[in-house]
């Protein structure tokens, strides 16, 4: 095969953030309100700290106001629910996220269900999930939305194609499959595979597009990929690496070195889907602010 197109999520996200920043300056110049995203961070998990930092920095790039609300990991469920109630009621806040995962003593679903669907810029509340599933206007979860946007901007044909989604999480796999099958987005023939799928390899081998979101470094190997396929890697697992300043590196779900030569297009890790996730959260926040 010829060398694949490397889908540059970092550059695409930078372009979109500039488009958002322009729109924000236009709104502000007309006397409108600067969009405001709040983030709730519980505890000091290294990954979560990084992700929230990325979100706050992206707010600055887009000209948004941002607020970070921190709790120690012994916060009670009642305290977090009260925090969600305050953010729901705060007219200065257009949208907010509660960074996941939460400590095990907190019922994540209970916290999510308390978020106003109008401020749920992660698109995790049952109202937004339900609205998305029937194609109504809603907040679309940032990672699947970012992948759809990458496929669109790289002119990758999805209509009628065989798409395999690896993983069934509420945050990526399920909404990704839902969007890829919908006529207005992917319009593809979608198969969802997961840790118990007996025919996972065979399904992958027949796929025109593979979206890997299982969280296992290097899971998708060359023997599972049809020549010419498009491969989207959602994995961002930290693996120890003594040669790196921070002592780890990010590893995707795809064995990039051996899979890439087979592909027509592929996303790298880092610099692929991750930056688009952050960028689509900004787009959802702009949308929340414009609904007013
Ligand atoms: C990059 C996330 C698992 C669980 C909860 C840029 C991010 C990652 C990678 C990032 C992620 C993963 C986020 C890169 C947000 C994506 O350059 O490759 C940005 O910040 N992400 C999250 O908020 O929660 C997670 C993964």
mmCIF file of C-alpha atoms and ligand atoms in Angstrom:
data_model
loop_
_atom_site.group_PDB
_atom_site.id
_atom_site.type_symbol
_atom_site.label_atom_id
_atom_site.label_comp_id
_atom_site.label_asym_id
_atom_site.label_seq_id
_atom_site.Cartn_x
_atom_site.Cartn_y
_atom_site.Cartn_z
ATOM 1 C CA UNK A 1 0.000 0.000 0.000
ATOM 2 C CA UNK A 2 0.997 3.624 -0.477
ATOM 3 C CA UNK A 3 1.711 5.671 2.613
ATOM 4 C CA UNK A 4 -1.449 6.543 4.557
ATOM 5 C CA UNK A 5 -2.909 9.969 5.180
ATOM 6 C CA UNK A 6 -2.043 10.823 8.779
ATOM 7 C CA UNK A 7 -5.135 12.581 10.108
ATOM 8 C CA UNK A 8 -3.839 15.621 12.000
ATOM 9 C CA UNK A 9 -6.268 16.181 14.865
ATOM 10 C CA UNK A 10 -4.034 18.708 16.542
ATOM 11 C CA UNK A 11 -3.920 21.007 13.498
ATOM 12 C CA UNK A 12 -7.630 20.540 12.759
ATOM 13 C CA UNK A 13 -8.509 21.367 16.370
ATOM 14 C CA UNK A 14 -6.301 24.480 16.230
ATOM 15 C CA UNK A 15 -8.135 25.670 13.097
ATOM 16 C CA UNK A 16 -11.558 25.094 14.660
ATOM 17 C CA UNK A 17 -10.542 26.852 17.892
ATOM 18 C CA UNK A 18 -9.530 29.890 15.813
ATOM 19 C CA UNK A 19 -12.939 29.780 14.090
ATOM 20 C CA UNK A 20 -14.605 29.665 17.520
ATOM 21 C CA UNK A 21 -12.459 32.564 18.806
ATOM 22 C CA UNK A 22 -13.509 34.687 15.816
ATOM 23 C CA UNK A 23 -17.159 33.918 16.460
ATOM 24 C CA UNK A 24 -16.749 34.831 20.152
ATOM 25 C CA UNK A 25 -15.182 38.201 19.291
ATOM 26 C CA UNK A 26 -18.072 38.851 16.896
ATOM 27 C CA UNK A 27 -20.592 38.057 19.666
ATOM 28 C CA UNK A 28 -18.790 40.220 22.215
ATOM 29 C CA UNK A 29 -18.438 43.115 19.739
ATOM 30 C CA UNK A 30 -22.218 43.018 19.284
ATOM 31 C CA UNK A 31 -22.658 43.350 23.042
ATOM 32 C CA UNK A 32 -23.217 39.643 23.662
ATOM 33 C CA UNK A 33 -21.899 37.559 26.515
ATOM 34 C CA UNK A 34 -18.575 35.729 26.483
ATOM 35 C CA UNK A 35 -19.226 31.950 26.715
ATOM 36 C CA UNK A 36 -18.434 30.514 30.149
ATOM 37 C CA UNK A 37 -17.472 26.878 30.777
ATOM 38 C CA UNK A 38 -17.128 25.524 34.316
ATOM 39 C CA UNK A 39 -15.335 22.277 35.182
ATOM 40 C CA UNK A 40 -15.691 20.267 38.384
ATOM 41 C CA UNK A 41 -12.602 18.237 39.292
ATOM 42 C CA UNK A 42 -12.589 15.730 42.153
ATOM 43 C CA UNK A 43 -9.288 14.494 43.584
ATOM 44 C CA UNK A 44 -5.811 14.602 42.026
ATOM 45 C CA UNK A 45 -5.708 11.820 39.423
ATOM 46 C CA UNK A 46 -2.903 12.694 36.994
ATOM 47 C CA UNK A 47 -4.952 12.021 33.862
ATOM 48 C CA UNK A 48 -7.950 14.012 35.070
ATOM 49 C CA UNK A 49 -5.702 16.913 36.088
ATOM 50 C CA UNK A 50 -4.212 16.969 32.577
ATOM 51 C CA UNK A 51 -7.578 16.742 30.820
ATOM 52 C CA UNK A 52 -9.065 19.588 32.867
ATOM 53 C CA UNK A 53 -5.941 21.683 32.286
ATOM 54 C CA UNK A 54 -6.337 21.081 28.534
ATOM 55 C CA UNK A 55 -9.949 22.268 28.766
ATOM 56 C CA UNK A 56 -9.092 25.439 30.699
ATOM 57 C CA UNK A 57 -6.298 26.284 28.217
ATOM 58 C CA UNK A 58 -8.656 25.703 25.276
ATOM 59 C CA UNK A 59 -11.134 28.120 26.880
ATOM 60 C CA UNK A 60 -8.404 30.775 26.875
ATOM 61 C CA UNK A 61 -7.611 30.094 23.207
ATOM 62 C CA UNK A 62 -11.292 30.418 22.296
ATOM 63 C CA UNK A 63 -11.830 33.581 24.347
ATOM 64 C CA UNK A 64 -14.145 31.844 26.820
ATOM 65 C CA UNK A 65 -14.429 32.500 30.512
ATOM 66 C CA UNK A 66 -13.615 29.358 32.519
ATOM 67 C CA UNK A 67 -14.061 28.292 36.126
ATOM 68 C CA UNK A 68 -12.458 25.338 37.870
ATOM 69 C CA UNK A 69 -14.200 23.962 40.944
ATOM 70 C CA UNK A 70 -12.071 21.525 42.909
ATOM 71 C CA UNK A 71 -12.950 18.989 45.573
ATOM 72 C CA UNK A 72 -10.790 16.533 47.493
ATOM 73 C CA UNK A 73 -11.486 12.876 46.773
ATOM 74 C CA UNK A 74 -13.342 12.478 50.075
ATOM 75 C CA UNK A 75 -16.102 14.842 48.898
ATOM 76 C CA UNK A 76 -19.579 13.485 49.624
ATOM 77 C CA UNK A 77 -22.183 12.754 46.982
ATOM 78 C CA UNK A 78 -24.463 15.335 48.632
ATOM 79 C CA UNK A 79 -21.783 18.040 48.302
ATOM 80 C CA UNK A 80 -21.305 17.243 44.616
ATOM 81 C CA UNK A 81 -25.045 17.241 43.967
ATOM 82 C CA UNK A 82 -25.268 20.651 45.669
ATOM 83 C CA UNK A 83 -22.440 21.878 43.421
ATOM 84 C CA UNK A 84 -24.321 20.685 40.320
ATOM 85 C CA UNK A 85 -27.469 22.439 41.589
ATOM 86 C CA UNK A 86 -25.530 25.701 42.003
ATOM 87 C CA UNK A 87 -24.038 25.503 38.503
ATOM 88 C CA UNK A 88 -27.456 24.668 37.025
ATOM 89 C CA UNK A 89 -28.866 27.802 38.666
ATOM 90 C CA UNK A 90 -25.924 30.144 37.936
ATOM 91 C CA UNK A 91 -26.904 32.329 34.963
ATOM 92 C CA UNK A 92 -23.252 33.305 34.310
ATOM 93 C CA UNK A 93 -22.385 29.649 33.527
ATOM 94 C CA UNK A 94 -23.412 28.511 30.017
ATOM 95 C CA UNK A 95 -22.206 24.938 30.314
ATOM 96 C CA UNK A 96 -20.283 22.721 32.714
ATOM 97 C CA UNK A 97 -18.664 19.330 32.982
ATOM 98 C CA UNK A 98 -17.964 17.004 35.872
ATOM 99 C CA UNK A 99 -14.644 15.379 35.034
ATOM 100 C CA UNK A 100 -14.904 11.572 35.047
ATOM 101 C CA UNK A 101 -14.114 9.148 36.521
ATOM 102 C CA UNK A 102 -15.383 10.011 40.016
ATOM 103 C CA UNK A 103 -14.190 8.199 43.172
ATOM 104 C CA UNK A 104 -15.930 4.843 43.757
ATOM 105 C CA UNK A 105 -18.039 6.073 46.704
ATOM 106 C CA UNK A 106 -19.860 8.490 44.350
ATOM 107 C CA UNK A 107 -22.641 7.303 42.051
ATOM 108 C CA UNK A 108 -21.559 8.808 38.702
ATOM 109 C CA UNK A 109 -24.933 8.291 37.077
ATOM 110 C CA UNK A 110 -26.699 10.090 39.932
ATOM 111 C CA UNK A 111 -24.418 13.127 39.480
ATOM 112 C CA UNK A 112 -24.888 13.126 35.691
ATOM 113 C CA UNK A 113 -28.671 12.907 35.967
ATOM 114 C CA UNK A 114 -28.676 16.044 38.124
ATOM 115 C CA UNK A 115 -27.052 18.192 35.386
ATOM 116 C CA UNK A 116 -29.446 20.426 33.471
ATOM 117 C CA UNK A 117 -29.654 19.098 29.895
ATOM 118 C CA UNK A 118 -29.334 22.731 28.711
ATOM 119 C CA UNK A 119 -25.882 23.006 30.356
ATOM 120 C CA UNK A 120 -24.781 19.403 29.736
ATOM 121 C CA UNK A 121 -22.019 20.215 27.241
ATOM 122 C CA UNK A 122 -20.588 16.672 27.604
ATOM 123 C CA UNK A 123 -23.901 15.307 26.293
ATOM 124 C CA UNK A 124 -24.058 12.634 29.021
ATOM 125 C CA UNK A 125 -27.523 13.273 30.504
ATOM 126 C CA UNK A 126 -30.378 10.925 29.563
ATOM 127 C CA UNK A 127 -32.219 13.759 27.783
ATOM 128 C CA UNK A 128 -29.278 14.479 25.471
ATOM 129 C CA UNK A 129 -28.562 10.765 24.933
ATOM 130 C CA UNK A 130 -32.205 10.164 24.051
ATOM 131 C CA UNK A 131 -32.442 13.197 21.803
ATOM 132 C CA UNK A 132 -29.288 12.153 19.959
ATOM 133 C CA UNK A 133 -30.615 8.633 19.440
ATOM 134 C CA UNK A 134 -33.650 9.968 17.562
ATOM 135 C CA UNK A 135 -31.745 12.693 15.699
ATOM 136 C CA UNK A 136 -33.085 15.745 17.579
ATOM 137 C CA UNK A 137 -30.948 18.829 18.371
ATOM 138 C CA UNK A 138 -28.817 18.047 21.441
ATOM 139 C CA UNK A 139 -25.309 18.197 22.848
ATOM 140 C CA UNK A 140 -23.301 15.432 21.164
ATOM 141 C CA UNK A 141 -20.514 13.868 23.271
ATOM 142 C CA UNK A 142 -17.204 15.501 22.385
ATOM 143 C CA UNK A 143 -15.157 12.487 21.287
ATOM 144 C CA UNK A 144 -17.668 11.027 18.795
ATOM 145 C CA UNK A 145 -18.455 14.532 17.549
ATOM 146 C CA UNK A 146 -14.746 15.188 17.029
ATOM 147 C CA UNK A 147 -14.331 11.955 15.053
ATOM 148 C CA UNK A 148 -17.296 12.809 12.802
ATOM 149 C CA UNK A 149 -15.756 16.249 12.223
ATOM 150 C CA UNK A 150 -12.337 14.738 11.355
ATOM 151 C CA UNK A 151 -13.896 12.316 8.850
ATOM 152 C CA UNK A 152 -15.807 15.230 7.298
ATOM 153 C CA UNK A 153 -12.845 17.611 7.076
ATOM 154 C CA UNK A 154 -10.674 14.877 5.532
ATOM 155 C CA UNK A 155 -13.415 14.027 2.992
ATOM 156 C CA UNK A 156 -13.525 10.396 4.116
ATOM 157 C CA UNK A 157 -16.588 8.722 2.613
ATOM 158 C CA UNK A 158 -18.660 6.915 5.263
ATOM 159 C CA UNK A 159 -22.053 6.545 3.571
ATOM 160 C CA UNK A 160 -22.883 2.886 3.022
ATOM 161 C CA UNK A 161 -19.471 1.744 4.312
ATOM 162 C CA UNK A 162 -18.839 -0.995 6.864
ATOM 163 C CA UNK A 163 -17.841 0.582 10.169
ATOM 164 C CA UNK A 164 -16.708 -1.393 13.210
ATOM 165 C CA UNK A 165 -16.728 0.367 16.578
ATOM 166 C CA UNK A 166 -14.547 -1.379 19.174
ATOM 167 C CA UNK A 167 -15.908 -0.609 22.633
ATOM 168 C CA UNK A 168 -19.364 0.073 24.060
ATOM 169 C CA UNK A 169 -18.818 2.788 26.680
ATOM 170 C CA UNK A 170 -21.484 5.431 27.261
ATOM 171 C CA UNK A 171 -18.881 8.128 26.553
ATOM 172 C CA UNK A 172 -17.430 6.904 23.246
ATOM 173 C CA UNK A 173 -18.493 3.518 21.835
ATOM 174 C CA UNK A 174 -22.269 3.780 22.129
ATOM 175 C CA UNK A 175 -22.683 7.378 20.921
ATOM 176 C CA UNK A 176 -20.087 6.762 18.171
ATOM 177 C CA UNK A 177 -22.046 3.785 16.833
ATOM 178 C CA UNK A 178 -25.258 5.801 17.064
ATOM 179 C CA UNK A 179 -23.802 8.691 15.017
ATOM 180 C CA UNK A 180 -22.114 6.475 12.434
ATOM 181 C CA UNK A 181 -25.387 4.724 11.668
ATOM 182 C CA UNK A 182 -27.482 7.911 11.439
ATOM 183 C CA UNK A 183 -28.228 9.196 7.962
ATOM 184 C CA UNK A 184 -27.279 12.805 8.832
ATOM 185 C CA UNK A 185 -23.817 11.793 10.140
ATOM 186 C CA UNK A 186 -22.082 8.555 9.147
ATOM 187 C CA UNK A 187 -24.859 6.804 7.195
ATOM 188 C CA UNK A 188 -22.731 3.656 7.572
ATOM 189 C CA UNK A 189 -23.397 -0.019 8.312
ATOM 190 C CA UNK A 190 -22.268 -0.246 11.911
ATOM 191 C CA UNK A 191 -21.088 -3.188 14.007
ATOM 192 C CA UNK A 192 -20.179 -2.774 17.670
ATOM 193 C CA UNK A 193 -17.610 -5.205 19.082
ATOM 194 C CA UNK A 194 -16.409 -5.482 22.679
ATOM 195 C CA UNK A 195 -14.393 -7.662 25.051
ATOM 196 C CA UNK A 196 -16.813 -10.607 24.681
ATOM 197 C CA UNK A 197 -17.332 -10.497 20.904
ATOM 198 C CA UNK A 198 -16.502 -13.938 19.509
ATOM 199 C CA UNK A 199 -16.031 -12.701 15.928
ATOM 200 C CA UNK A 200 -14.191 -9.452 16.686
ATOM 201 C CA UNK A 201 -11.220 -10.175 14.422
ATOM 202 C CA UNK A 202 -13.414 -11.263 11.519
ATOM 203 C CA UNK A 203 -15.646 -8.199 11.866
ATOM 204 C CA UNK A 204 -12.604 -5.904 11.861
ATOM 205 C CA UNK A 205 -11.095 -7.606 8.813
ATOM 206 C CA UNK A 206 -14.210 -6.771 6.807
ATOM 207 C CA UNK A 207 -14.419 -3.148 7.948
ATOM 208 C CA UNK A 208 -13.830 -0.086 5.775
ATOM 209 C CA UNK A 209 -13.600 2.079 8.908
ATOM 210 C CA UNK A 210 -12.456 0.898 12.344
ATOM 211 C CA UNK A 211 -12.925 3.105 15.410
ATOM 212 C CA UNK A 212 -10.925 1.670 18.310
ATOM 213 C CA UNK A 213 -12.114 2.739 21.750
ATOM 214 C CA UNK A 214 -11.410 -0.152 24.101
ATOM 215 C CA UNK A 215 -8.577 1.300 26.157
ATOM 216 C CA UNK A 216 -6.083 -1.490 25.568
ATOM 217 C CA UNK A 217 -2.723 -0.310 24.198
ATOM 218 C CA UNK A 218 -1.858 -1.816 20.819
ATOM 219 C CA UNK A 219 -5.023 -3.979 20.717
ATOM 220 C CA UNK A 220 -5.726 -3.509 16.988
ATOM 221 C CA UNK A 221 -3.004 -5.356 15.119
ATOM 222 C CA UNK A 222 -2.153 -5.575 11.411
ATOM 223 C CA UNK A 223 -3.820 -8.991 10.962
ATOM 224 C CA UNK A 224 -7.173 -7.372 11.889
ATOM 225 C CA UNK A 225 -7.117 -4.633 9.255
ATOM 226 C CA UNK A 226 -8.219 -4.791 5.619
ATOM 227 C CA UNK A 227 -5.809 -3.043 3.216
ATOM 228 C CA UNK A 228 -7.099 0.469 2.459
ATOM 229 C CA UNK A 229 -9.165 0.738 5.661
ATOM 230 C CA UNK A 230 -9.497 3.967 7.666
ATOM 231 C CA UNK A 231 -8.450 3.548 11.317
ATOM 232 C CA UNK A 232 -9.452 5.956 14.087
ATOM 233 C CA UNK A 233 -7.622 5.475 17.392
ATOM 234 C CA UNK A 234 -9.421 6.747 20.503
ATOM 235 C CA UNK A 235 -7.082 5.116 23.035
ATOM 236 C CA UNK A 236 -5.097 7.347 25.409
ATOM 237 C CA UNK A 237 -3.638 4.970 27.970
ATOM 238 C CA UNK A 238 -0.648 6.129 29.996
ATOM 239 C CA UNK A 239 2.116 3.550 29.799
ATOM 240 C CA UNK A 240 5.333 3.789 31.841
ATOM 241 C CA UNK A 241 8.291 5.061 29.789
ATOM 242 C CA UNK A 242 11.471 5.913 31.654
ATOM 243 C CA UNK A 243 12.848 7.785 28.616
ATOM 244 C CA UNK A 244 10.111 10.460 28.905
ATOM 245 C CA UNK A 245 10.347 13.507 31.197
ATOM 246 C CA UNK A 246 7.037 12.631 32.897
ATOM 247 C CA UNK A 247 7.856 8.909 33.144
ATOM 248 C CA UNK A 248 5.046 7.820 30.800
ATOM 249 C CA UNK A 249 3.778 8.175 27.253
ATOM 250 C CA UNK A 250 0.298 8.008 25.734
ATOM 251 C CA UNK A 251 -0.461 4.776 23.944
ATOM 252 C CA UNK A 252 -3.337 4.266 21.529
ATOM 253 C CA UNK A 253 -5.457 1.143 20.987
ATOM 254 C CA UNK A 254 -3.769 0.601 17.617
ATOM 255 C CA UNK A 255 -0.402 -0.990 16.878
ATOM 256 C CA UNK A 256 0.364 2.082 14.764
ATOM 257 C CA UNK A 257 3.743 0.968 13.444
ATOM 258 C CA UNK A 258 2.355 -2.181 11.810
ATOM 259 C CA UNK A 259 -1.222 -1.036 11.061
ATOM 260 C CA UNK A 260 -0.471 2.358 9.473
ATOM 261 C CA UNK A 261 1.222 0.971 6.318
ATOM 262 C CA UNK A 262 -2.011 -0.936 5.510
ATOM 263 C CA UNK A 263 -4.370 2.032 5.932
ATOM 264 C CA UNK A 264 -5.614 4.677 3.537
ATOM 265 C CA UNK A 265 -5.868 7.047 6.532
ATOM 266 C CA UNK A 266 -5.161 6.775 10.269
ATOM 267 C CA UNK A 267 -5.141 8.971 13.369
ATOM 268 C CA UNK A 268 -1.986 9.119 15.510
ATOM 269 C CA UNK A 269 -1.778 9.120 19.314
ATOM 270 C CA UNK A 270 -1.090 11.707 20.573
ATOM 271 C CA UNK A 271 -2.316 14.429 18.233
ATOM 272 C CA UNK A 272 -5.286 12.617 16.681
ATOM 273 C CA UNK A 273 -8.675 12.286 18.357
ATOM 274 C CA UNK A 274 -7.637 13.775 21.758
ATOM 275 C CA UNK A 275 -7.270 17.411 20.653
ATOM 276 C CA UNK A 276 -10.573 17.154 18.747
ATOM 277 C CA UNK A 277 -12.331 16.011 21.934
ATOM 278 C CA UNK A 278 -11.248 19.189 23.706
ATOM 279 C CA UNK A 279 -12.166 21.325 20.714
ATOM 280 C CA UNK A 280 -15.698 19.849 20.388
ATOM 281 C CA UNK A 281 -16.305 20.586 24.075
ATOM 282 C CA UNK A 282 -15.577 24.216 23.191
ATOM 283 C CA UNK A 283 -18.017 24.043 20.266
ATOM 284 C CA UNK A 284 -20.721 22.605 22.549
ATOM 285 C CA UNK A 285 -20.092 25.422 25.039
ATOM 286 C CA UNK A 286 -20.433 28.025 22.290
ATOM 287 C CA UNK A 287 -23.704 26.333 21.311
ATOM 288 C CA UNK A 288 -24.906 26.429 24.951
ATOM 289 C CA UNK A 289 -24.093 30.143 25.157
ATOM 290 C CA UNK A 290 -25.879 30.940 21.906
ATOM 291 C CA UNK A 291 -29.061 29.185 22.982
ATOM 292 C CA UNK A 292 -29.000 31.658 25.893
HETATM 293 C C1 LIG B 1 -3.544 14.274 22.429
HETATM 294 C C2 LIG B 1 -10.200 10.934 28.644
HETATM 295 C C3 LIG B 1 -10.136 8.616 29.275
HETATM 296 C C4 LIG B 1 -10.960 8.872 30.378
HETATM 297 C C5 LIG B 1 -11.430 10.160 30.604
HETATM 298 C C6 LIG B 1 -5.137 15.726 23.660
HETATM 299 C C7 LIG B 1 -6.540 14.838 25.415
HETATM 300 C C8 LIG B 1 -5.934 13.611 25.248
HETATM 301 C C9 LIG B 1 -4.967 13.411 24.278
HETATM 302 C C10 LIG B 1 -7.603 15.078 26.424
HETATM 303 C C11 LIG B 1 -9.814 12.054 27.800
HETATM 304 C C12 LIG B 1 -8.929 11.844 26.611
HETATM 305 C C13 LIG B 1 -10.243 13.340 28.141
HETATM 306 C C14 LIG B 1 -4.557 14.477 23.497
HETATM 307 C C15 LIG B 1 -9.810 14.555 27.394
HETATM 308 C C16 LIG B 1 -8.920 13.068 25.697
HETATM 309 O O1 LIG B 1 -2.805 15.216 22.083
HETATM 310 O O2 LIG B 1 -3.491 13.164 21.865
HETATM 311 C C17 LIG B 1 -6.129 15.914 24.615
HETATM 312 O O3 LIG B 1 -7.480 16.017 27.177
HETATM 313 N N1 LIG B 1 -8.726 14.278 26.485
HETATM 314 C C18 LIG B 1 -11.116 13.500 29.279
HETATM 315 O O4 LIG B 1 -11.539 14.605 29.600
HETATM 316 O O5 LIG B 1 -11.477 12.438 30.000
HETATM 317 C C19 LIG B 1 -11.036 11.181 29.755
HETATM 318 C C20 LIG B 1 -9.756 9.641 28.418
#
